[in-house]
GROMACS .gro file of C-alpha atoms in nm:
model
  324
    1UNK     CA    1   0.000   0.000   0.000
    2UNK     CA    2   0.284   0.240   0.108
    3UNK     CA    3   0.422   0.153  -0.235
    4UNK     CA    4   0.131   0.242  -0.465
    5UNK     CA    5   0.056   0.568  -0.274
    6UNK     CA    6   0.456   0.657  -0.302
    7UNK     CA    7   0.375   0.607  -0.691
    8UNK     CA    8   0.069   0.814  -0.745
    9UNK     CA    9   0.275   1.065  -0.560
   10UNK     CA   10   0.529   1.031  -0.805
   11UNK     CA   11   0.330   1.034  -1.078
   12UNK     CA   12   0.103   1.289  -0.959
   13UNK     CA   13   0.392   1.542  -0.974
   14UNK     CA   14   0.547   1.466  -1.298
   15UNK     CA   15   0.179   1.468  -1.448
   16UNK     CA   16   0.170   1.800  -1.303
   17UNK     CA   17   0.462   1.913  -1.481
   18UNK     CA   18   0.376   2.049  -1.861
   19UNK     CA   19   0.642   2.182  -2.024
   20UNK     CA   20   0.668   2.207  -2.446
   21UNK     CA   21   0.910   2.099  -2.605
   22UNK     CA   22   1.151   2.363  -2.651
   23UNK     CA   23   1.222   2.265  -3.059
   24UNK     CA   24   0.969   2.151  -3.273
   25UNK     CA   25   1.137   1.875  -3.493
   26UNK     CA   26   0.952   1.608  -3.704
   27UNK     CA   27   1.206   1.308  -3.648
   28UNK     CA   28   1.348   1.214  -4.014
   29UNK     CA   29   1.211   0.869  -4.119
   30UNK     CA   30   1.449   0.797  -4.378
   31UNK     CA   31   1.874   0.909  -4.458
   32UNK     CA   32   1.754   1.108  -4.743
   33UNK     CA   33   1.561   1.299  -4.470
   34UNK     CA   34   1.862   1.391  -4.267
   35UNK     CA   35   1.915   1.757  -4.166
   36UNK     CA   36   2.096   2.009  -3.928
   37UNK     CA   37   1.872   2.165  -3.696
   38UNK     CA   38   1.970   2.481  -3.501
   39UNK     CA   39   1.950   2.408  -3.118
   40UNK     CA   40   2.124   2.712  -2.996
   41UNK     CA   41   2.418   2.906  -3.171
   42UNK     CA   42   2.675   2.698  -3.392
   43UNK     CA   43   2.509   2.427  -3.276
   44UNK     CA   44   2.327   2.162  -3.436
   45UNK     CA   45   2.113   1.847  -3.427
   46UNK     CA   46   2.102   1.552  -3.718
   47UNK     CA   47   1.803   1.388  -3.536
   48UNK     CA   48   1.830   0.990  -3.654
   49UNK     CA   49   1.474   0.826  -3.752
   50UNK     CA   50   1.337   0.582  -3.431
   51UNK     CA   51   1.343   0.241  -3.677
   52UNK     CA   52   1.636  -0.003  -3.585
   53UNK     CA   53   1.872  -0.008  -3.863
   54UNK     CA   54   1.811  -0.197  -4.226
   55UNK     CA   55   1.888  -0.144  -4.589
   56UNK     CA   56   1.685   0.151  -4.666
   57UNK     CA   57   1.806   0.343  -4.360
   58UNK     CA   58   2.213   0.231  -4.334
   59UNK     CA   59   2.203   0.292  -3.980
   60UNK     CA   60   2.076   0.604  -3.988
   61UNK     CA   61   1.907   0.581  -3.574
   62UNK     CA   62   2.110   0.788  -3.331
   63UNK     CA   63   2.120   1.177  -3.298
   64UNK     CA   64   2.454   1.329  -3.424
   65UNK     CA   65   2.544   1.674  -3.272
   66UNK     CA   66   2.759   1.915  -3.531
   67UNK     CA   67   2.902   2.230  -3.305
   68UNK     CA   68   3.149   2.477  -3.517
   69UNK     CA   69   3.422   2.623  -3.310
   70UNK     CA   70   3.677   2.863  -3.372
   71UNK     CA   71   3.968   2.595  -3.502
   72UNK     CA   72   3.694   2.367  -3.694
   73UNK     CA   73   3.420   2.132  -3.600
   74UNK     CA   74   3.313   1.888  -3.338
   75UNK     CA   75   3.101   1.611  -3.377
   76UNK     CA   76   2.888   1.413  -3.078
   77UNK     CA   77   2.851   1.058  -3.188
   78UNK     CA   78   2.924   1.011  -3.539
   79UNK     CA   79   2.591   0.782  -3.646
   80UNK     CA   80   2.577   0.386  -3.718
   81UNK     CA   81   2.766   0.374  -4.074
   82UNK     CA   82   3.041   0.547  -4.306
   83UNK     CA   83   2.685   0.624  -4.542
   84UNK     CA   84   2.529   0.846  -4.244
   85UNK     CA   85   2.887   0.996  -4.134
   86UNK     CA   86   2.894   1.118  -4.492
   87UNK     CA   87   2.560   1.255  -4.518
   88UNK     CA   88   2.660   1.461  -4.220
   89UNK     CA   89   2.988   1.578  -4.324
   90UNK     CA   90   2.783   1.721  -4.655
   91UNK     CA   91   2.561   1.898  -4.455
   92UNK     CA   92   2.891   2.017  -4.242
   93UNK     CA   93   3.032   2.143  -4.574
   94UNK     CA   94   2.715   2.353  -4.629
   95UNK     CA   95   2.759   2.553  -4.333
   96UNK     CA   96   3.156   2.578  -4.315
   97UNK     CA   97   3.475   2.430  -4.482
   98UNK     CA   98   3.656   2.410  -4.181
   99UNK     CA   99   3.794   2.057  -4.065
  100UNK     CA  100   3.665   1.835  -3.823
  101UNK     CA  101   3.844   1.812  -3.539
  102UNK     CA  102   3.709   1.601  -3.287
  103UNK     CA  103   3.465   1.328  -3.245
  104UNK     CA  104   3.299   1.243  -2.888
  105UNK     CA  105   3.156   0.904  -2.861
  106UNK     CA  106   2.899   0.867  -2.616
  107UNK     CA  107   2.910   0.524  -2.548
  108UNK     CA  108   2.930   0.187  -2.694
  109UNK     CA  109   2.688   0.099  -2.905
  110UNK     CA  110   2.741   0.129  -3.248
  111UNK     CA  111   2.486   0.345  -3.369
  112UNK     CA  112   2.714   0.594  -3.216
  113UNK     CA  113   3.061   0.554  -3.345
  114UNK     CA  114   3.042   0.343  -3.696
  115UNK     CA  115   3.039   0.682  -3.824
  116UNK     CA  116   3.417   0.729  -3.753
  117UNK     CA  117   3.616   0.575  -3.953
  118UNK     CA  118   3.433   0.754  -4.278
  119UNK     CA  119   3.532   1.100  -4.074
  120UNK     CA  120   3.872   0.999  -3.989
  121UNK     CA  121   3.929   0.902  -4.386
  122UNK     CA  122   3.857   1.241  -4.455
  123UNK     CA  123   3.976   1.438  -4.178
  124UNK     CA  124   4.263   1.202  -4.074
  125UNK     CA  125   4.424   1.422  -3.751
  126UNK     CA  126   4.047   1.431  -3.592
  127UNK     CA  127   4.032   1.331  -3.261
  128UNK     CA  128   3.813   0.996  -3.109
  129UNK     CA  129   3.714   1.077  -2.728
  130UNK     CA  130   3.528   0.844  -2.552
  131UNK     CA  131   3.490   0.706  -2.229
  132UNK     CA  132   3.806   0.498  -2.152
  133UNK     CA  133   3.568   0.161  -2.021
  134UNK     CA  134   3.441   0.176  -2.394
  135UNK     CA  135   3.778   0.219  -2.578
  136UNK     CA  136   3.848  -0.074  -2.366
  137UNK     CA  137   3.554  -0.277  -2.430
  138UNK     CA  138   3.560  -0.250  -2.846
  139UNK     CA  139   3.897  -0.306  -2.844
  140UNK     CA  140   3.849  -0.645  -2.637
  141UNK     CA  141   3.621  -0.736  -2.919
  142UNK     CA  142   3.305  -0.561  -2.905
  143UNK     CA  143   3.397  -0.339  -3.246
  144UNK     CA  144   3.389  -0.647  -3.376
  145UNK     CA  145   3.070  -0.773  -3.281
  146UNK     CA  146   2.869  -0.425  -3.348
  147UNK     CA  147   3.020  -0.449  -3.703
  148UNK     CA  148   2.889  -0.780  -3.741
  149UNK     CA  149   2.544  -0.682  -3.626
  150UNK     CA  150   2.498  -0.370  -3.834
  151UNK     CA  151   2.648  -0.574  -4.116
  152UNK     CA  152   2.378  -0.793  -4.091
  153UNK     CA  153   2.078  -0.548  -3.981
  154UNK     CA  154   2.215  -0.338  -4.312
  155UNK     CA  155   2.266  -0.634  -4.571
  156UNK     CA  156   2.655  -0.592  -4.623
  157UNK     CA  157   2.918  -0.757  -4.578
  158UNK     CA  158   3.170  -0.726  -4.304
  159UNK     CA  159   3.444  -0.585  -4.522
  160UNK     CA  160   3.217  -0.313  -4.627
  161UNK     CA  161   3.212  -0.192  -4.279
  162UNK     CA  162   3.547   0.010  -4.178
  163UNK     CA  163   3.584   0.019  -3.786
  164UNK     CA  164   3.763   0.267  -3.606
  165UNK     CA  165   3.789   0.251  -3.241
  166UNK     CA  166   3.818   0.616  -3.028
  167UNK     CA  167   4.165   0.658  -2.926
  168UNK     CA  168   4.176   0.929  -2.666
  169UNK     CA  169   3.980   0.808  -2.332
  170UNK     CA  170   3.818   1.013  -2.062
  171UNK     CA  171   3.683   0.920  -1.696
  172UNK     CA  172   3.441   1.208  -1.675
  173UNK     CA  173   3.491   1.548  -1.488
  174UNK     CA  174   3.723   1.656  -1.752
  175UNK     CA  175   3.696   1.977  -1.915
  176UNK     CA  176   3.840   1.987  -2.296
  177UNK     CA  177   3.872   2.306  -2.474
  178UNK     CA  178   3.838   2.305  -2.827
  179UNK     CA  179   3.849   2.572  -3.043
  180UNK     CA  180   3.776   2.820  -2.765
  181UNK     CA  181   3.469   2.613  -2.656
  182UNK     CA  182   3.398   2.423  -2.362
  183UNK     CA  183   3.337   2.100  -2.288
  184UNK     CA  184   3.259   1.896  -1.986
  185UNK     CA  185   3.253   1.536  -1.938
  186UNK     CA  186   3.014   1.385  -1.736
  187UNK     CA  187   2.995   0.982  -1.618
  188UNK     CA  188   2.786   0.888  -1.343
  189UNK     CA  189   2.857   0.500  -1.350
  190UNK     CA  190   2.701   0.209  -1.471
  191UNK     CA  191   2.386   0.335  -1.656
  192UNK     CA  192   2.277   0.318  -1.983
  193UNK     CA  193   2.595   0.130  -2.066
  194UNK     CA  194   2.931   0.087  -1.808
  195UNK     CA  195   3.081   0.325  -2.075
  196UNK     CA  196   2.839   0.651  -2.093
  197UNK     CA  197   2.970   1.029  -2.158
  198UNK     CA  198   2.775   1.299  -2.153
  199UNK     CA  199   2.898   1.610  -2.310
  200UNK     CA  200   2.857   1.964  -2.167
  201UNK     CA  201   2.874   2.297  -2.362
  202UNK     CA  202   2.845   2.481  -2.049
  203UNK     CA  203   2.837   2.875  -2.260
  204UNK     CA  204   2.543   2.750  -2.425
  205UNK     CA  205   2.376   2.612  -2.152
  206UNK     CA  206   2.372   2.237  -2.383
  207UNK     CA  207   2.376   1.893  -2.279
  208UNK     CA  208   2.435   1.589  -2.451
  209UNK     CA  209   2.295   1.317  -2.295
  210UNK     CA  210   2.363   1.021  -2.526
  211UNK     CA  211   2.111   0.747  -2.445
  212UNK     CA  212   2.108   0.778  -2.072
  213UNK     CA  213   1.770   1.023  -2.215
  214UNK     CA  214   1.600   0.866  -2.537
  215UNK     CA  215   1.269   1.048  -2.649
  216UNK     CA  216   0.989   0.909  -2.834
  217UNK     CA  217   1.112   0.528  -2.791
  218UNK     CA  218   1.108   0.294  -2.519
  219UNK     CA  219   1.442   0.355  -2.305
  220UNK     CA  220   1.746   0.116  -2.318
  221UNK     CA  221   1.537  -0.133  -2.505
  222UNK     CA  222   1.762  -0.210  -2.791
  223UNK     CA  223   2.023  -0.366  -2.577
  224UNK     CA  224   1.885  -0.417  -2.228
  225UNK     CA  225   2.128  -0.627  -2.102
  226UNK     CA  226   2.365  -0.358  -2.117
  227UNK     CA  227   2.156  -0.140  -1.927
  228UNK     CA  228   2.126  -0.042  -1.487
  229UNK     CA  229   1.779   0.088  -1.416
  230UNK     CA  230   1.858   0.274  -1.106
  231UNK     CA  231   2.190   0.336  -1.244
  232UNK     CA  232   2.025   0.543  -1.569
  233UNK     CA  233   1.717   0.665  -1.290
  234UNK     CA  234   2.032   0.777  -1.090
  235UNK     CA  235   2.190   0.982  -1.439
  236UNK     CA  236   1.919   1.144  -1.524
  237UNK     CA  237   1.862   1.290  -1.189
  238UNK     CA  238   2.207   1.440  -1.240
  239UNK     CA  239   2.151   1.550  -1.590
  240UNK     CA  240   1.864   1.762  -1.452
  241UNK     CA  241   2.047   1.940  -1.166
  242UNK     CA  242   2.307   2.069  -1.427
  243UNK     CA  243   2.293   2.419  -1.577
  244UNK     CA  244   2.159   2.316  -1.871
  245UNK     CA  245   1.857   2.473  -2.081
  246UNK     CA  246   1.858   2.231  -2.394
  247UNK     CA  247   1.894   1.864  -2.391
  248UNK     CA  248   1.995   1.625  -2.696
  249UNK     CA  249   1.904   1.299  -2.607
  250UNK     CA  250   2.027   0.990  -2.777
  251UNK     CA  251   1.715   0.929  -2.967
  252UNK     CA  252   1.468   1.152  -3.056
  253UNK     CA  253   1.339   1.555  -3.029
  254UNK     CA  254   1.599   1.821  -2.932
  255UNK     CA  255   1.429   2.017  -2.580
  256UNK     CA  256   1.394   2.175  -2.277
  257UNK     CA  257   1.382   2.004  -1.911
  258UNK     CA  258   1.055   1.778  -2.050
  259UNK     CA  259   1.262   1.513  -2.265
  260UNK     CA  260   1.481   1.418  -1.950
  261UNK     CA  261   1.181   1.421  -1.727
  262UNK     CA  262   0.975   1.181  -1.925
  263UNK     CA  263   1.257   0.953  -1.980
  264UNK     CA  264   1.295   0.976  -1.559
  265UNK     CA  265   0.941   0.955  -1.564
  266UNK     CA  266   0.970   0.598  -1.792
  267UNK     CA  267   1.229   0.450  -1.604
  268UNK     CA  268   1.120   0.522  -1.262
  269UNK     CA  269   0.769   0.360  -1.360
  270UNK     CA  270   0.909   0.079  -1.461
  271UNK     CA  271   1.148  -0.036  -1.201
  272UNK     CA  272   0.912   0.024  -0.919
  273UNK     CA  273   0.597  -0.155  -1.134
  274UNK     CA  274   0.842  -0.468  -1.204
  275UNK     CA  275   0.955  -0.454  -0.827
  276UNK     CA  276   0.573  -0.424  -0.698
  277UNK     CA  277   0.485  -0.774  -0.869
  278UNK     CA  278   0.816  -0.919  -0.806
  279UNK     CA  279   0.710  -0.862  -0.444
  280UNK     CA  280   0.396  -0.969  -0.528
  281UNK     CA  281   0.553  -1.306  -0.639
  282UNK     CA  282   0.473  -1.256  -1.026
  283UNK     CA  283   0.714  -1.417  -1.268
  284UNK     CA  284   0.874  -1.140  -1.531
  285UNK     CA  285   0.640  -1.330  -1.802
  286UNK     CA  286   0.331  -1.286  -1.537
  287UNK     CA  287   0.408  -0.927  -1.515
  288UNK     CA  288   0.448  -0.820  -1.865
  289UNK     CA  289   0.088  -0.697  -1.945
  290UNK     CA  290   0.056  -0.531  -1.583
  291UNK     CA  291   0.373  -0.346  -1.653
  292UNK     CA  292   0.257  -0.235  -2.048
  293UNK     CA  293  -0.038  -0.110  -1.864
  294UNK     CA  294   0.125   0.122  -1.594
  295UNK     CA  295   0.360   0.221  -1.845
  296UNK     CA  296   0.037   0.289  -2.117
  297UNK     CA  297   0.132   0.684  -2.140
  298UNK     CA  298   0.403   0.576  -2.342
  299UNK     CA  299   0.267   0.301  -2.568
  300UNK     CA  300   0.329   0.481  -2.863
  301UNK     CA  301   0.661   0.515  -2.819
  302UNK     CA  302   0.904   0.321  -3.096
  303UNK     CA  303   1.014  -0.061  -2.947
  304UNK     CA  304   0.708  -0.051  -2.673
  305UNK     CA  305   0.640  -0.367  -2.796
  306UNK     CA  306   1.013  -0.517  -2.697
  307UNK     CA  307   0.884  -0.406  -2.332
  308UNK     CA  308   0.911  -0.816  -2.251
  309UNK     CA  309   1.261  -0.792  -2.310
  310UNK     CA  310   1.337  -0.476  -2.058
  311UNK     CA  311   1.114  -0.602  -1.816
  312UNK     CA  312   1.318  -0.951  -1.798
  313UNK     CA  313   1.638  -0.743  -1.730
  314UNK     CA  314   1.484  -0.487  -1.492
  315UNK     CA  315   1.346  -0.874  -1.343
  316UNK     CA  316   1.736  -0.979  -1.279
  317UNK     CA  317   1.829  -0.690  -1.120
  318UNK     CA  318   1.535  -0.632  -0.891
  319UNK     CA  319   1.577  -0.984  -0.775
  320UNK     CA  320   1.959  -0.937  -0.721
  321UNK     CA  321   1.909  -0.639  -0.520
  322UNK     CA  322   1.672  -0.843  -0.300
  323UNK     CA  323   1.957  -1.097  -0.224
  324UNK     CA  324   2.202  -0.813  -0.143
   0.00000   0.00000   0.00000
């Protein structure tokens, strides 16, 4: 009982919340579609589509961020293939011929970094920053395997897909200056991945969250075994105390304080409805339905209907906190 009151509480507030978004962007839904949206000044958003990747699109899933600084440009997560890293450098090349001269990586997956290695062809003195648990991970092997699954999810063959691995590793708390801008690194642990970054432009008041937020499509559900619950609960509380007015999420529209709040709002609603029937004794297969219904608000949200598979892995970890 204390539980479900604790909830409506919780919910009850958030509901009470409205904000708009602060950019109105209809999501691409195919590469052709891809374009550089203005979030704030010299900075811009290639907002992926919310489909998982396949012929037609080449990858083309994540949100890319393109900010031009005083020596050249810097990319945030450089999209899932060498086809959608070039796309973006043409649309670069519309708004300056100055290199670019850095690439963050967000985090592991590789919707975010397959992009690189069509950049670094070009621009071969560009730097690869990620977090230093991910440089470690794809180099143990996990490149590897994310080449082998786009390969596959795109129809091509392995050799078609160039890999190249970020090179210059950060822990989080750093602050890089490039170009005369800014940038702060934040980690907060194990959350959406072991490996996540989020990137800080503090002048502009700019945060990029990488998938710790996703708008628009059912959080951490393309690789939930990679994910912490209360880890990415705990991340997203921390995004939202920052200075920051805009937020670029992983996936999906550009905005103000609402994206991060829904996707807190998601998560939070999730955990505590799996732990409620795990209490309750339910099985994760038992609970499925319940858990698609307290989580209905967001049923038309891309990869809802994978909620079985997050709701197994939120399952696991629920259950090994109870043994702690």
């Amino acid at each position: 009982m204390r539980f479900v009151i604790g909830l409506l509480v919780f919910l009850s507030f958030f509901g009470c919340i409205d904000g708009a978004h602060a950019h109105d962007i209809e999501l691409p839904q195919k590469l052709e579609d891809l374009s550089l949206f203005e979030v704030s000044p010299n900075i811009y958003v290639a907002h992926g589509t919310q489909a998982l990747p396949d012929k037609e699109n080449k990858g083309f899933m994540s949100n890319t961020g393109v900010l031009l600084t005083k020596a050249g440009v810097v990319i945030v997560d450089s999209g899932g293939s060498a086809e959608v890293a070039r796309m973006i450098m043409s649309k670069v090349h519309e708004l300056t011929r100055q290199p670019i001269v850095a690439i963050f990586n967000t985090h592991i997956h590789g919707d975010h970094w397959l992009g690189n290695a069509a950049i670094r062809e070009v621009y071969p003195k560009a730097r690869i920053i990620a977090h230093e648990r991910a440089i470690e991970r794809l180099n143990e092997g996990e490149a590897q395997r994310w080449v082998d699954i786009f390969a596959r999810m795109t129809g091509k063959s392995v050799s078609e897909i160039p890999s190249v691995v970020p090179d210059e590793g950060v822990k989080g708390g750093e602050e890089l200056v490039i170009g005369g801008l800014a940038f702060k690194t934040h980690h907060t642990g194990h959350a959406h991945t072991d490996s996540d970054v989020m990137i800080e432009v503090p002048r502009s008041r700019v945060l990029f969250t990488g998938d710790i937020v996703e708008h628009g499509r059912a959080i951490s559900s393309d690789v939930p075994q990679d994910f912490d619950a209360k880890g990415q609960i705990s991340a997203i509380e921390y995004a939202m105390k920052l200075p920051i007015d805009t937020y670029v999420p992983g996936h999906g529209q550009t905005g103000n304080a609402k994206i991060p709040k829904d996707a807190l709002r998601f998560l939070q609603t999730l955990y505590y409805s799996v732990k409620r029937y795990y209490d309750a004794g339910l099985q994760d297969y038992e609970m499925r339905d319940k858990v698609a219904m307290d989580l209905s608000e967001f049923s038309d949200w891309a990869n809802f209907d994978q909620l079985g598979k997050l709701v197994s892995h939120v399952y696991l970890q629920v259950e090994q906190a109870d043994f702690r």
